[in-house]
PDB file of C-alpha atoms and ligand atoms in Angstrom:
ATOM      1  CA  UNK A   1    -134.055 -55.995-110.540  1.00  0.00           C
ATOM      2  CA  UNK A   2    -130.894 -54.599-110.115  1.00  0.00           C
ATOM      3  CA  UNK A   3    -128.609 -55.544-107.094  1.00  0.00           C
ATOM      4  CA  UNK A   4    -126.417 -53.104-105.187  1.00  0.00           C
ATOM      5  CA  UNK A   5    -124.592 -55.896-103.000  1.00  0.00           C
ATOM      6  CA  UNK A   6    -123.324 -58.766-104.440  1.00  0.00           C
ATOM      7  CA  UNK A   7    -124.527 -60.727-101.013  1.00  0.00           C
ATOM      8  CA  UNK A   8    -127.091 -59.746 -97.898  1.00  0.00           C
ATOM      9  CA  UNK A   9    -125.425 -58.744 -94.960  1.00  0.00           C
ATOM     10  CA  UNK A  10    -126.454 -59.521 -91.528  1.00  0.00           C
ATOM     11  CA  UNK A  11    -128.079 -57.244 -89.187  1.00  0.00           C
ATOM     12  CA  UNK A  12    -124.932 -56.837 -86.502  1.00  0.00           C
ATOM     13  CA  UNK A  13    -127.610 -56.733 -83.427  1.00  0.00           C
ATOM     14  CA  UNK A  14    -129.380 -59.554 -84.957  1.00  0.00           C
ATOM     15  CA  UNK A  15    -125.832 -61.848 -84.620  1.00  0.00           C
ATOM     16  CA  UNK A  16    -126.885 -65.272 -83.443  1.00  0.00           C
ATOM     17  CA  UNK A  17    -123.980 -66.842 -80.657  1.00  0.00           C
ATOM     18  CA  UNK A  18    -122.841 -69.344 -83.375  1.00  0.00           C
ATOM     19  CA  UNK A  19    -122.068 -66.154 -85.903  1.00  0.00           C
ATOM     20  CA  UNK A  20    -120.797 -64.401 -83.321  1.00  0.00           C
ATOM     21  CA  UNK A  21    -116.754 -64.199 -82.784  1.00  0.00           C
ATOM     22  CA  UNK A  22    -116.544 -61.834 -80.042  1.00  0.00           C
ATOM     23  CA  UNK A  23    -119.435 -60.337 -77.556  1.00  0.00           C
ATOM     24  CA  UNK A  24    -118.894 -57.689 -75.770  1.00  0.00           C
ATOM     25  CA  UNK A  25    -121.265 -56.762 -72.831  1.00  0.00           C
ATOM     26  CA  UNK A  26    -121.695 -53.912 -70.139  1.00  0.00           C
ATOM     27  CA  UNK A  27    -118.009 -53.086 -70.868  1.00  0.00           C
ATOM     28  CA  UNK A  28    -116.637 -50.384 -68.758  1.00  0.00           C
ATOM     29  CA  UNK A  29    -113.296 -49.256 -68.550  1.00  0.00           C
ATOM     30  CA  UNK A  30    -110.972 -47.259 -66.367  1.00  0.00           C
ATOM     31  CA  UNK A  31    -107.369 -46.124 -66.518  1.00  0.00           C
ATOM     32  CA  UNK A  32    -107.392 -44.397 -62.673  1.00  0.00           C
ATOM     33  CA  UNK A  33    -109.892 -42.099 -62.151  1.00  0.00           C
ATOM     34  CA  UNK A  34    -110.249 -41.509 -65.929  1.00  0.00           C
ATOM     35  CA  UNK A  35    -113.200 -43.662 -67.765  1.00  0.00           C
ATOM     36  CA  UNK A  36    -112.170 -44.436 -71.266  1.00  0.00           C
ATOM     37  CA  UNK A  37    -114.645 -46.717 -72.853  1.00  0.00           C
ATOM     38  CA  UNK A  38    -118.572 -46.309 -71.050  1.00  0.00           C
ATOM     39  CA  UNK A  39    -121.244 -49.377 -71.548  1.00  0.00           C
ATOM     40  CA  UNK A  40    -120.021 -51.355 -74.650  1.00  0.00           C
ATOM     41  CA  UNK A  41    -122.201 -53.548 -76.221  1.00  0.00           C
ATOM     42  CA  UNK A  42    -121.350 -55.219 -79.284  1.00  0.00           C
ATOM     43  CA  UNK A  43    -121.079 -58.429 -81.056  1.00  0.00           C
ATOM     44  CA  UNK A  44    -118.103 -59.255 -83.595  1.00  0.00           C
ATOM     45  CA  UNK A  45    -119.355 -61.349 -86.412  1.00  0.00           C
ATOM     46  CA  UNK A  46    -116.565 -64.490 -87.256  1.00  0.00           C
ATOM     47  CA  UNK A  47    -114.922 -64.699 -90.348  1.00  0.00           C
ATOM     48  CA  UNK A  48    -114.947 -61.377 -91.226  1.00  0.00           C
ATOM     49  CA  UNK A  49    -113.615 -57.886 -91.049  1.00  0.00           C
ATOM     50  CA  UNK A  50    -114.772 -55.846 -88.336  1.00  0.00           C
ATOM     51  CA  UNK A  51    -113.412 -52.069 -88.428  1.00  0.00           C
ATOM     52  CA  UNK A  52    -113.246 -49.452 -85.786  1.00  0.00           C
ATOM     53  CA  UNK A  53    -113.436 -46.288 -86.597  1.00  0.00           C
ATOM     54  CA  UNK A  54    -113.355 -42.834 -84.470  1.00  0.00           C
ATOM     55  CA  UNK A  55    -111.111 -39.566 -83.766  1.00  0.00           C
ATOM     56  CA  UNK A  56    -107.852 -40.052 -81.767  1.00  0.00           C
ATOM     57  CA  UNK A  57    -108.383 -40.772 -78.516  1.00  0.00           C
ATOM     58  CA  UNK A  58    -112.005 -41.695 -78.589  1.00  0.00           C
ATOM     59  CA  UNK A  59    -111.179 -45.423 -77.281  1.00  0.00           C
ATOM     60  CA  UNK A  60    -110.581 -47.568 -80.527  1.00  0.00           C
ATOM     61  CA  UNK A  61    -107.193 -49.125 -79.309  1.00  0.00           C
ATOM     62  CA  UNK A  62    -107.755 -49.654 -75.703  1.00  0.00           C
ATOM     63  CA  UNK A  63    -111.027 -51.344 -76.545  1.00  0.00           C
ATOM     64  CA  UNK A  64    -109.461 -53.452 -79.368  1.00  0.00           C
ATOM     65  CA  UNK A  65    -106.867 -54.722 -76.923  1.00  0.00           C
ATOM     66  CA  UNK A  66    -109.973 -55.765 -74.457  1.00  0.00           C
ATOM     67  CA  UNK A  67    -110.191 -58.476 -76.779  1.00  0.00           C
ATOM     68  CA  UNK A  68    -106.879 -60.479 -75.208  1.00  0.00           C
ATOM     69  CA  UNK A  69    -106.451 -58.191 -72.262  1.00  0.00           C
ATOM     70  CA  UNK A  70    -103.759 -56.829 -73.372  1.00  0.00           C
ATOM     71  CA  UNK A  71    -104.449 -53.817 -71.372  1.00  0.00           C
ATOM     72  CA  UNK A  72    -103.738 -55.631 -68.053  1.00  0.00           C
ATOM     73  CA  UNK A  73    -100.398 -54.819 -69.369  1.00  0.00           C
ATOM     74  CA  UNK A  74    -101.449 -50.949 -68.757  1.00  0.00           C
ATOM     75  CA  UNK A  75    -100.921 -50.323 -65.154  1.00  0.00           C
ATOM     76  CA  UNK A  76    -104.449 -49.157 -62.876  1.00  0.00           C
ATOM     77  CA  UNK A  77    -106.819 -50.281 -65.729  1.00  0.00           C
ATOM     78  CA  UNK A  78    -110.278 -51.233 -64.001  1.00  0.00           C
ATOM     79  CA  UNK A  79    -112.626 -53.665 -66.255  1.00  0.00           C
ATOM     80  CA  UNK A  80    -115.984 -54.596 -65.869  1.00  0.00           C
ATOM     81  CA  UNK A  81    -118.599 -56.290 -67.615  1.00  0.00           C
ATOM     82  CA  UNK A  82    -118.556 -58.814 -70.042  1.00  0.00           C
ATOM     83  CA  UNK A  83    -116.506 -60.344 -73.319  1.00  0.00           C
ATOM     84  CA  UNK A  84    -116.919 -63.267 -74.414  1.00  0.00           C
ATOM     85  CA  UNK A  85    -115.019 -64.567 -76.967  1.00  0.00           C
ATOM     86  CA  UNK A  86    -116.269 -67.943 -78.897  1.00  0.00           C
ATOM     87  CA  UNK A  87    -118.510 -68.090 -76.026  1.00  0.00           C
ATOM     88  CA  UNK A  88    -115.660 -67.731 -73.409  1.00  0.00           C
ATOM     89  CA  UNK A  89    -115.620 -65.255 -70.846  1.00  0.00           C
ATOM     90  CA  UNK A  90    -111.796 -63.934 -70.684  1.00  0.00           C
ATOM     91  CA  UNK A  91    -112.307 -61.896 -67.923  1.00  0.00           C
ATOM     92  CA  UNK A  92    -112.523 -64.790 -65.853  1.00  0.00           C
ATOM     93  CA  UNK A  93    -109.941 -65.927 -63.315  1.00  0.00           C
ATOM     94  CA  UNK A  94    -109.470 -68.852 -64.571  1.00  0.00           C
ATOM     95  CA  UNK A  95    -108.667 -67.468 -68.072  1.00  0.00           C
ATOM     96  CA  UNK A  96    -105.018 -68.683 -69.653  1.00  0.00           C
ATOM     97  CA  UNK A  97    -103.650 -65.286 -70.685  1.00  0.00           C
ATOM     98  CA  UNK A  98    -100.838 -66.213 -72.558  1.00  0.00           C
ATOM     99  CA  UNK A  99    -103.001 -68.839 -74.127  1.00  0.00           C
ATOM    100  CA  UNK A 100    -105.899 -66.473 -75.398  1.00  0.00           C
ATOM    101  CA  UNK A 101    -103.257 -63.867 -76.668  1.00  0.00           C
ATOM    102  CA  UNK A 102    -101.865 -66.770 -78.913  1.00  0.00           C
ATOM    103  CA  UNK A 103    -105.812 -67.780 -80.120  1.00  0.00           C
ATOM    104  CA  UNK A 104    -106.273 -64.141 -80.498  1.00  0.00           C
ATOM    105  CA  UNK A 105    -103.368 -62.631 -81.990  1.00  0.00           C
ATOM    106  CA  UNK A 106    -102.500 -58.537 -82.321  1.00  0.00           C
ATOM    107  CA  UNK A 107    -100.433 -56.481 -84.478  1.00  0.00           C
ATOM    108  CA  UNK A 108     -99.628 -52.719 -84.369  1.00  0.00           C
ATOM    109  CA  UNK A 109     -99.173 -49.815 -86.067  1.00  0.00           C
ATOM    110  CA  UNK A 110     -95.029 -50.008 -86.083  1.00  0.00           C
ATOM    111  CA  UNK A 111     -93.760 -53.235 -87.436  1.00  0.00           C
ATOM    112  CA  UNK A 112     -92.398 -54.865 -84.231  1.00  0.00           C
ATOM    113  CA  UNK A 113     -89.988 -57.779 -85.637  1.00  0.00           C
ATOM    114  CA  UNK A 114     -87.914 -59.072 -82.954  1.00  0.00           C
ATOM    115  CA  UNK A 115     -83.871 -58.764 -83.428  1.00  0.00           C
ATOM    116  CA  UNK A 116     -83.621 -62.089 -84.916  1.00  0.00           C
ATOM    117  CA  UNK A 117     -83.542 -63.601 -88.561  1.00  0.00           C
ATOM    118  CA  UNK A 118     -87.042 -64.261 -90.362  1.00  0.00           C
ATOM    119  CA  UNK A 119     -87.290 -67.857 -89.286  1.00  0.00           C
ATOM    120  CA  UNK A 120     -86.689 -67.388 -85.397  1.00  0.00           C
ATOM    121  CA  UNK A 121     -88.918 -64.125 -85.889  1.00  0.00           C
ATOM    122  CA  UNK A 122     -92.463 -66.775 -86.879  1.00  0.00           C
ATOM    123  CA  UNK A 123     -91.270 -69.855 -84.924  1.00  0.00           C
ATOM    124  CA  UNK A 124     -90.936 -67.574 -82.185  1.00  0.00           C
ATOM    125  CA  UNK A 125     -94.189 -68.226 -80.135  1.00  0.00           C
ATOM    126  CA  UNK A 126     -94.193 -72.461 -81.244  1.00  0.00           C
ATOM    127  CA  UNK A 127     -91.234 -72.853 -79.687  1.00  0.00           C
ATOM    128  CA  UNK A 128     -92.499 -70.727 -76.493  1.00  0.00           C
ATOM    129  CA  UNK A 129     -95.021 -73.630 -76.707  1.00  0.00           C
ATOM    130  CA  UNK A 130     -92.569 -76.014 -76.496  1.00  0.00           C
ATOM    131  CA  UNK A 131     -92.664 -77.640 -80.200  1.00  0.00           C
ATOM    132  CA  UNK A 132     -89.318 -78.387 -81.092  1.00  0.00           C
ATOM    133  CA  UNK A 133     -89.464 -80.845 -83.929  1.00  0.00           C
ATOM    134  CA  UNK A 134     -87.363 -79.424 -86.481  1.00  0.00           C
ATOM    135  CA  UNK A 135     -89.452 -80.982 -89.447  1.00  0.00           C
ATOM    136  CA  UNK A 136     -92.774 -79.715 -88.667  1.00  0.00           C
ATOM    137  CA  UNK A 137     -91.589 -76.316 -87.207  1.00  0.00           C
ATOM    138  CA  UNK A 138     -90.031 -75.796 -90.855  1.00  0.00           C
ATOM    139  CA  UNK A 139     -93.692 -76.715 -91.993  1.00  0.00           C
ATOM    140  CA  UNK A 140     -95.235 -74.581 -89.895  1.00  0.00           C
ATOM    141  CA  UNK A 141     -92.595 -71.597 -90.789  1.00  0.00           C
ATOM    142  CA  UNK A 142     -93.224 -72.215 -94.526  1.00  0.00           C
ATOM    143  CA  UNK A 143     -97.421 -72.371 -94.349  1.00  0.00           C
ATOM    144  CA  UNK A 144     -97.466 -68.876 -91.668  1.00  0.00           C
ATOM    145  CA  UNK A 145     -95.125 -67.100 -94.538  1.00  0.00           C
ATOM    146  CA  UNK A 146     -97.165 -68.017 -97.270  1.00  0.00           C
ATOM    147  CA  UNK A 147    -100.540 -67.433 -95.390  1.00  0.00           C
ATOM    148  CA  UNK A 148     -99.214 -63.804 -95.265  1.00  0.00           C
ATOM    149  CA  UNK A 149     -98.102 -63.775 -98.414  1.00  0.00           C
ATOM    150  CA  UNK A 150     -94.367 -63.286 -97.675  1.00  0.00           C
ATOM    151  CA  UNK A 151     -93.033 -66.450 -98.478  1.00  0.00           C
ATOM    152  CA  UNK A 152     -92.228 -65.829-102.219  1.00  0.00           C
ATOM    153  CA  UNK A 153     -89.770 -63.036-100.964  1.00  0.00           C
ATOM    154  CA  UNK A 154     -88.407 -64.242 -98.439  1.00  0.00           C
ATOM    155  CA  UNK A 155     -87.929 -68.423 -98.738  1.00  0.00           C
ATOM    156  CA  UNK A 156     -83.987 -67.650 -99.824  1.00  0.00           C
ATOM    157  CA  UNK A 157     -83.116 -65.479 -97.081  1.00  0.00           C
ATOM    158  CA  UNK A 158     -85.085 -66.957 -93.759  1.00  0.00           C
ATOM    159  CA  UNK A 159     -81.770 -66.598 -91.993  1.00  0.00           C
ATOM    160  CA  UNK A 160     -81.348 -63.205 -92.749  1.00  0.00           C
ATOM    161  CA  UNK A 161     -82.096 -60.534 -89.823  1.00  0.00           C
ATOM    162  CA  UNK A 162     -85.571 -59.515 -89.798  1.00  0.00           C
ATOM    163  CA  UNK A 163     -83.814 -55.608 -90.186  1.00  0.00           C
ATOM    164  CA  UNK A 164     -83.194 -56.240 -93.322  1.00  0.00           C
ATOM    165  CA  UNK A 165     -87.158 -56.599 -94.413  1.00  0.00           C
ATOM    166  CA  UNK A 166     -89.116 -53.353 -95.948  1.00  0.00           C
ATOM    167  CA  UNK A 167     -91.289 -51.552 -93.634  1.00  0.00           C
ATOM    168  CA  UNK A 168     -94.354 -53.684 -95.447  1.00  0.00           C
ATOM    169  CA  UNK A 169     -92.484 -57.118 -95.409  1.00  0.00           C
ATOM    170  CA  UNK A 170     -92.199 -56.463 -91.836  1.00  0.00           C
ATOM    171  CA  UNK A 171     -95.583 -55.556 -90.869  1.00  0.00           C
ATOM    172  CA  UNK A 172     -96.011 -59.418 -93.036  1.00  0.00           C
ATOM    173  CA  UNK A 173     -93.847 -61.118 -91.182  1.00  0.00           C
ATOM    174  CA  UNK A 174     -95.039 -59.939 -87.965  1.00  0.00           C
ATOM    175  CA  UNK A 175     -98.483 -61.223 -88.931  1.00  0.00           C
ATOM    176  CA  UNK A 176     -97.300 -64.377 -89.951  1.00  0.00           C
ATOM    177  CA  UNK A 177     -95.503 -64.523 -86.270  1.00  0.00           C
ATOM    178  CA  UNK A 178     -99.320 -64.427 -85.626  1.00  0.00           C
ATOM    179  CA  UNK A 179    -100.511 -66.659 -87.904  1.00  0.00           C
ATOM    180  CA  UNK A 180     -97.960 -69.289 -87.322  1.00  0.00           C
ATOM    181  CA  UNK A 181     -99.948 -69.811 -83.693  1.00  0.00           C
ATOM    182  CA  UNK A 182    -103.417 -70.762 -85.687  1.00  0.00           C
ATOM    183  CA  UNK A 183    -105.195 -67.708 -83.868  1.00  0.00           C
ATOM    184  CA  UNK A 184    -109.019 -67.692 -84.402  1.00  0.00           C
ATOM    185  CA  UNK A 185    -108.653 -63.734 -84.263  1.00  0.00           C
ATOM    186  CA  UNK A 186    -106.371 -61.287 -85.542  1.00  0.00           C
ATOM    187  CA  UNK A 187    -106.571 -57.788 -84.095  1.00  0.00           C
ATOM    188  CA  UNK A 188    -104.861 -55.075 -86.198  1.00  0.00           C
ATOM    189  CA  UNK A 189    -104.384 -51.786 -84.210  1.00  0.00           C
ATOM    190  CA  UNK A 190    -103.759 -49.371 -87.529  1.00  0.00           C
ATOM    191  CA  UNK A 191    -101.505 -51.841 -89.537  1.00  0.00           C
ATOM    192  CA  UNK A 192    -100.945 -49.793 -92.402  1.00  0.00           C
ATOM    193  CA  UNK A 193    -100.569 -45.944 -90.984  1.00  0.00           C
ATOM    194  CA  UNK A 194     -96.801 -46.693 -90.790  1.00  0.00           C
ATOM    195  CA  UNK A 195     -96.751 -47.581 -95.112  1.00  0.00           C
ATOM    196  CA  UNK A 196     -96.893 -46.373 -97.846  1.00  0.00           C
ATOM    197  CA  UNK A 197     -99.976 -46.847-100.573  1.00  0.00           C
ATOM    198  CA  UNK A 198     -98.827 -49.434-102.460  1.00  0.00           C
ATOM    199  CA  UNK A 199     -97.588 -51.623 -99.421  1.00  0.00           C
ATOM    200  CA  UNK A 200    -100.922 -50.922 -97.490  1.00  0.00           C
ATOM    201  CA  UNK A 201    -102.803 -52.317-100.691  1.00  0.00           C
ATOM    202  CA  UNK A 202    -100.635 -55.571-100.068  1.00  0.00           C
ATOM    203  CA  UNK A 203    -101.800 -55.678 -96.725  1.00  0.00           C
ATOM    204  CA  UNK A 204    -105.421 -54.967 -97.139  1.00  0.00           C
ATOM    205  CA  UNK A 205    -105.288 -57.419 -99.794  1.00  0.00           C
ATOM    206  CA  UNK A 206    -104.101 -59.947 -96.914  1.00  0.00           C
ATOM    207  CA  UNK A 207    -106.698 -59.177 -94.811  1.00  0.00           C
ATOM    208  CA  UNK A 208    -109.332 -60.218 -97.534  1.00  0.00           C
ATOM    209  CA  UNK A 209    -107.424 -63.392 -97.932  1.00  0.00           C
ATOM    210  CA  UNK A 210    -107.201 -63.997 -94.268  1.00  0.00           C
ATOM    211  CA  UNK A 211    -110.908 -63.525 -93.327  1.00  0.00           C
ATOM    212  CA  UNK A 212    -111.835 -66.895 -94.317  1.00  0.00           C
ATOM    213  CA  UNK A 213    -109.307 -68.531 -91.354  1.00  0.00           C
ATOM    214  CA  UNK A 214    -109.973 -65.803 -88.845  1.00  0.00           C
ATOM    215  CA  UNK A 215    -112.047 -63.451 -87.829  1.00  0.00           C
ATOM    216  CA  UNK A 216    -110.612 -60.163 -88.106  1.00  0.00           C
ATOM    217  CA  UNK A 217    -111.109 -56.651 -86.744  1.00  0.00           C
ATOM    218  CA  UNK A 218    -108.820 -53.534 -87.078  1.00  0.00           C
ATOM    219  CA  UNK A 219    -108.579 -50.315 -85.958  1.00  0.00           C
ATOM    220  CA  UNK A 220    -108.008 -47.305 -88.955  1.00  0.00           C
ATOM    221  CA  UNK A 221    -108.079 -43.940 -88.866  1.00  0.00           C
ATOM    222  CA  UNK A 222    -108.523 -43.886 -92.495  1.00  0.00           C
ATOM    223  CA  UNK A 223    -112.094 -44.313 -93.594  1.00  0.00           C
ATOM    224  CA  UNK A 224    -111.343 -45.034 -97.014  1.00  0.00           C
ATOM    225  CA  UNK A 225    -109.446 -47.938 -95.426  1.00  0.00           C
ATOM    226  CA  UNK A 226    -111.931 -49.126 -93.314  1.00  0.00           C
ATOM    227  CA  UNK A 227    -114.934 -48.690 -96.436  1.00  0.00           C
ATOM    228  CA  UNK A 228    -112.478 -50.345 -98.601  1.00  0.00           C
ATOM    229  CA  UNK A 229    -112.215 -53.857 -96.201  1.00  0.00           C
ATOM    230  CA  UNK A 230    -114.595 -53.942 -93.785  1.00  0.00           C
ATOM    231  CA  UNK A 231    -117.115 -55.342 -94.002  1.00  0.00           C
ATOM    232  CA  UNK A 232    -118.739 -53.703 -90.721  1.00  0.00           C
ATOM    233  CA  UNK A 233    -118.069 -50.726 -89.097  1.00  0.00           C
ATOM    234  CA  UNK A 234    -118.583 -49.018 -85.831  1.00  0.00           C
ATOM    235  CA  UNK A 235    -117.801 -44.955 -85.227  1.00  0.00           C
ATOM    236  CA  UNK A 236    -116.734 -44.682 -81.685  1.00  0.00           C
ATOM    237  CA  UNK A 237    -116.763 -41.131 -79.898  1.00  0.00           C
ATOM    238  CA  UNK A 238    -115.900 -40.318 -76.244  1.00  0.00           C
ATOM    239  CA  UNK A 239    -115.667 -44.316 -75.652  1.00  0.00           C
ATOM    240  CA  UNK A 240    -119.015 -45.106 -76.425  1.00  0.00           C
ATOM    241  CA  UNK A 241    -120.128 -46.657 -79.604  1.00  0.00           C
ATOM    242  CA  UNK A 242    -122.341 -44.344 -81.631  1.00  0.00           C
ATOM    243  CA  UNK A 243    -123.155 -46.603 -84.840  1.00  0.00           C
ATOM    244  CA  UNK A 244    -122.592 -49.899 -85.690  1.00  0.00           C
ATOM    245  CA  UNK A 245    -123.562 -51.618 -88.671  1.00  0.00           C
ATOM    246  CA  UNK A 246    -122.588 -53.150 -92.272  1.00  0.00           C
ATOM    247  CA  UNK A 247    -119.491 -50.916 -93.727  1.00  0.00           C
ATOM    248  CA  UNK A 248    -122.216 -50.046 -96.928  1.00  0.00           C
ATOM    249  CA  UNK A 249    -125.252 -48.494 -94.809  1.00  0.00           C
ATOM    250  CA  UNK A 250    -122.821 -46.951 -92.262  1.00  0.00           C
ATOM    251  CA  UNK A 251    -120.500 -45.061 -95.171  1.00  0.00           C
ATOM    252  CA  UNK A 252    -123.618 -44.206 -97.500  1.00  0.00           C
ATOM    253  CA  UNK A 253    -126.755 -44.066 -94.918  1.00  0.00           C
ATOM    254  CA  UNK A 254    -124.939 -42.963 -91.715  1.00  0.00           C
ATOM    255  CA  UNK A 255    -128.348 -42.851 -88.886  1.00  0.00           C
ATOM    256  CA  UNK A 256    -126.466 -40.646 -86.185  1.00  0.00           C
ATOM    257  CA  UNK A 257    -125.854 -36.773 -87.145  1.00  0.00           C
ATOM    258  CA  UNK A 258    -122.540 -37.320 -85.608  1.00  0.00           C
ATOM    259  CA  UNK A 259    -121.216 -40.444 -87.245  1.00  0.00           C
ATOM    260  CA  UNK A 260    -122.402 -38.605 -90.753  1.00  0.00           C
ATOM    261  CA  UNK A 261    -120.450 -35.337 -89.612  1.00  0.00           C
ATOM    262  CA  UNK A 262    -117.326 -37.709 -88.736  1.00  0.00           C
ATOM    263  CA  UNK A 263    -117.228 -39.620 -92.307  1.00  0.00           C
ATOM    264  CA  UNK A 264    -118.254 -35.999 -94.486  1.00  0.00           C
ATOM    265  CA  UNK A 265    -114.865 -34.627 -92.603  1.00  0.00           C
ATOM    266  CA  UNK A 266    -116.719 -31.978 -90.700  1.00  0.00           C
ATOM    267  CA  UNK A 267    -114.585 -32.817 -87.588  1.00  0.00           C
ATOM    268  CA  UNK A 268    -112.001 -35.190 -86.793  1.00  0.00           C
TER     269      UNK A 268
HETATM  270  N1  LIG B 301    -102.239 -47.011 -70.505  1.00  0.00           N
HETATM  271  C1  LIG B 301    -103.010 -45.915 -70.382  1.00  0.00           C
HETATM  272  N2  LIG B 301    -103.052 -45.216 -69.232  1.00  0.00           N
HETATM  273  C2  LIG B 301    -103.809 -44.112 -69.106  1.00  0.00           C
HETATM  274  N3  LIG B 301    -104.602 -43.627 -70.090  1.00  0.00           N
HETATM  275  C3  LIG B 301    -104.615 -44.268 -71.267  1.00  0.00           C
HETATM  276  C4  LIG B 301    -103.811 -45.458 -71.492  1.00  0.00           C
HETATM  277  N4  LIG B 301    -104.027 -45.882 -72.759  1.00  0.00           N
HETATM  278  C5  LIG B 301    -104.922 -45.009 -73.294  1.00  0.00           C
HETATM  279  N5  LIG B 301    -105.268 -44.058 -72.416  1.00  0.00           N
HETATM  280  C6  LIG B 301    -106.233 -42.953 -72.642  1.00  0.00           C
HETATM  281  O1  LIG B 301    -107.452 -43.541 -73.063  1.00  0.00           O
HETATM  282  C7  LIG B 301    -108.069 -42.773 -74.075  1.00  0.00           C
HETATM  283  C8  LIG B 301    -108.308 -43.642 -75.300  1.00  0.00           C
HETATM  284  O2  LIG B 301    -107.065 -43.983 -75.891  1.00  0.00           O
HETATM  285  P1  LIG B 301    -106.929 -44.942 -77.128  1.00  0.00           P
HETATM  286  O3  LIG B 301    -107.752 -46.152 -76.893  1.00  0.00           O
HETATM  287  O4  LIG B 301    -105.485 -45.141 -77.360  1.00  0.00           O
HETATM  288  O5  LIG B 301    -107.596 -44.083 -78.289  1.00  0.00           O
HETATM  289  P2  LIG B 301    -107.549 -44.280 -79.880  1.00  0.00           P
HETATM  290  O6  LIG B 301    -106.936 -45.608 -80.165  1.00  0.00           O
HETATM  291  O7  LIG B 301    -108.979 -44.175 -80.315  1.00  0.00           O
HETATM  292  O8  LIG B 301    -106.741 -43.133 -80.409  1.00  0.00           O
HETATM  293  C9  LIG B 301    -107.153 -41.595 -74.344  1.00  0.00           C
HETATM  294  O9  LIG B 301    -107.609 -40.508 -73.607  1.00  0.00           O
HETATM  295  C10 LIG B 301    -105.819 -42.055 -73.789  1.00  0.00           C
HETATM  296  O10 LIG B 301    -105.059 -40.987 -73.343  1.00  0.00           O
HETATM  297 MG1  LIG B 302    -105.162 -46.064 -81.166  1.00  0.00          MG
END
């Protein structure tokens, strides 16, 4: 018989806790007066790539950056309910903010190197954590650079300002200022909208790589993107979440009139 996927996918609402990176729960969310995301509930499989997908403005960043609160950053932003991530509620008081952001590690849409050379650029957040060992920093350096596939073009020149990178190389090298920290999840808020083709194939390429140390989820506006790498998919409108489900049924068998009129291009 002939075989349309090469493997099964899982049923997202049929996630066990052990396959399941990130859980989301009951999740409100208000910036003022003005609710932006309305009764979330999803569950983030591990190890692989999770894409959000929506028109501008529909909630796709602020709920992405739910995920290490980076949105207690945004002043007046009321939260409530539940995310849980590997089984850890980071809501909680007791959570270690600057901790989970390093286990669960973010990128955005414009490169963001700091103005330093390459090397001070990855060892950046180790040495925030105190390791100062020049020997195993170099290590650690070396293996974050290669994980992100920037190390071939960049091992003669780690001294060099980070300026000096390409727009692509620097969207790299900020990941492997992630990487270097051993995060469990990367988050990638539109990574490639700032590149052009050919550098955004690098990248997605990366993120294929990547999956099997980290779970992964990114937010596109580019639904070619997001059916190119994803391997699940959920269309967000208004800040709810309309469909969720494997990448393949969502793009070919959308259920919801308005997540088929989204990927056919009749709004957006
Ligand atoms: N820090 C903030 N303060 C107030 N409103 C915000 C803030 N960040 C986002 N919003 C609003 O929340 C809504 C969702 O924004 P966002 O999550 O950035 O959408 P998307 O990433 O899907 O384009 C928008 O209406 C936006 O104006
Ligand atoms: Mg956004």
């Amino acid at each position: 018989m002939l075989k349309l996927f090469d493997y099964e996918k899982t049923d997202v609402s049929q996630l066990t806790d052990e396959q399941t990176a990130i859980k989301v729960s009951g999740l409100n969310l208000k910036f003022g007066k003005k609710q932006v995301l309305h009764n979330i509930n999803l569950r983030i499989p591990k190890n692989q790539i999770t894409a959000f997908i929506g028109q501008s403005g529909c909630g796709k960043s602020t709920l992405l950056s739910c995920f290490n609160r980076m949105n207690d950053l945004a002043g007046d932003c009321k939260v409530s309910g539940k995310i849980l991530v590997h089984g850890r509620n980071v809501y909680s008081k007791r959570e270690n903010v600057s901790k989970l952001r390093a286990s669960v590690g973010m990128v955005f849409q414009k490169p963001n190197p700091f103005p330093m050379n390459i090397y001070d650029n990855v060892s950046y957040g180790l040495k925030l954590q105190g390791r100062v060992v020049r020997r195993e920093m170099d290590d650690a350096v070396e293996q974050a650079l290669k994980d992100a596939a920037l190390w071939d073009e960049v091992k003669e020149r780690l001294f060099e300002p980070a300026s000096i990178l390409s727009g692509g190389q620097q969207q790299r090298l900020v990941i492997a200022r992630a990487l270097a920290l051993k995060p469990s999840i990367l988050l990638l808020d539109e990574p490639t909208s700032a590149l052009d083709p050919l550098t955004t194939l690098i990248i997605e390429e990366l993120m294929g790589a990547l999956k099997k140390r980290c779970t992964i989820v990114i937010v596109t506006h580019n639904m070619q993107q997001a059916a190119r790498v994803s391997d699940y998919t959920a269309f967000l409108h208004q800040g709810e979440v309309v469909e969720y489900s494997d990448s393949d049924s969502l793009f070919t068998l959308p259920q919801k009139k308005q997540t088929e009129d989204y990927i056919t291009g009749r709004y957006g």
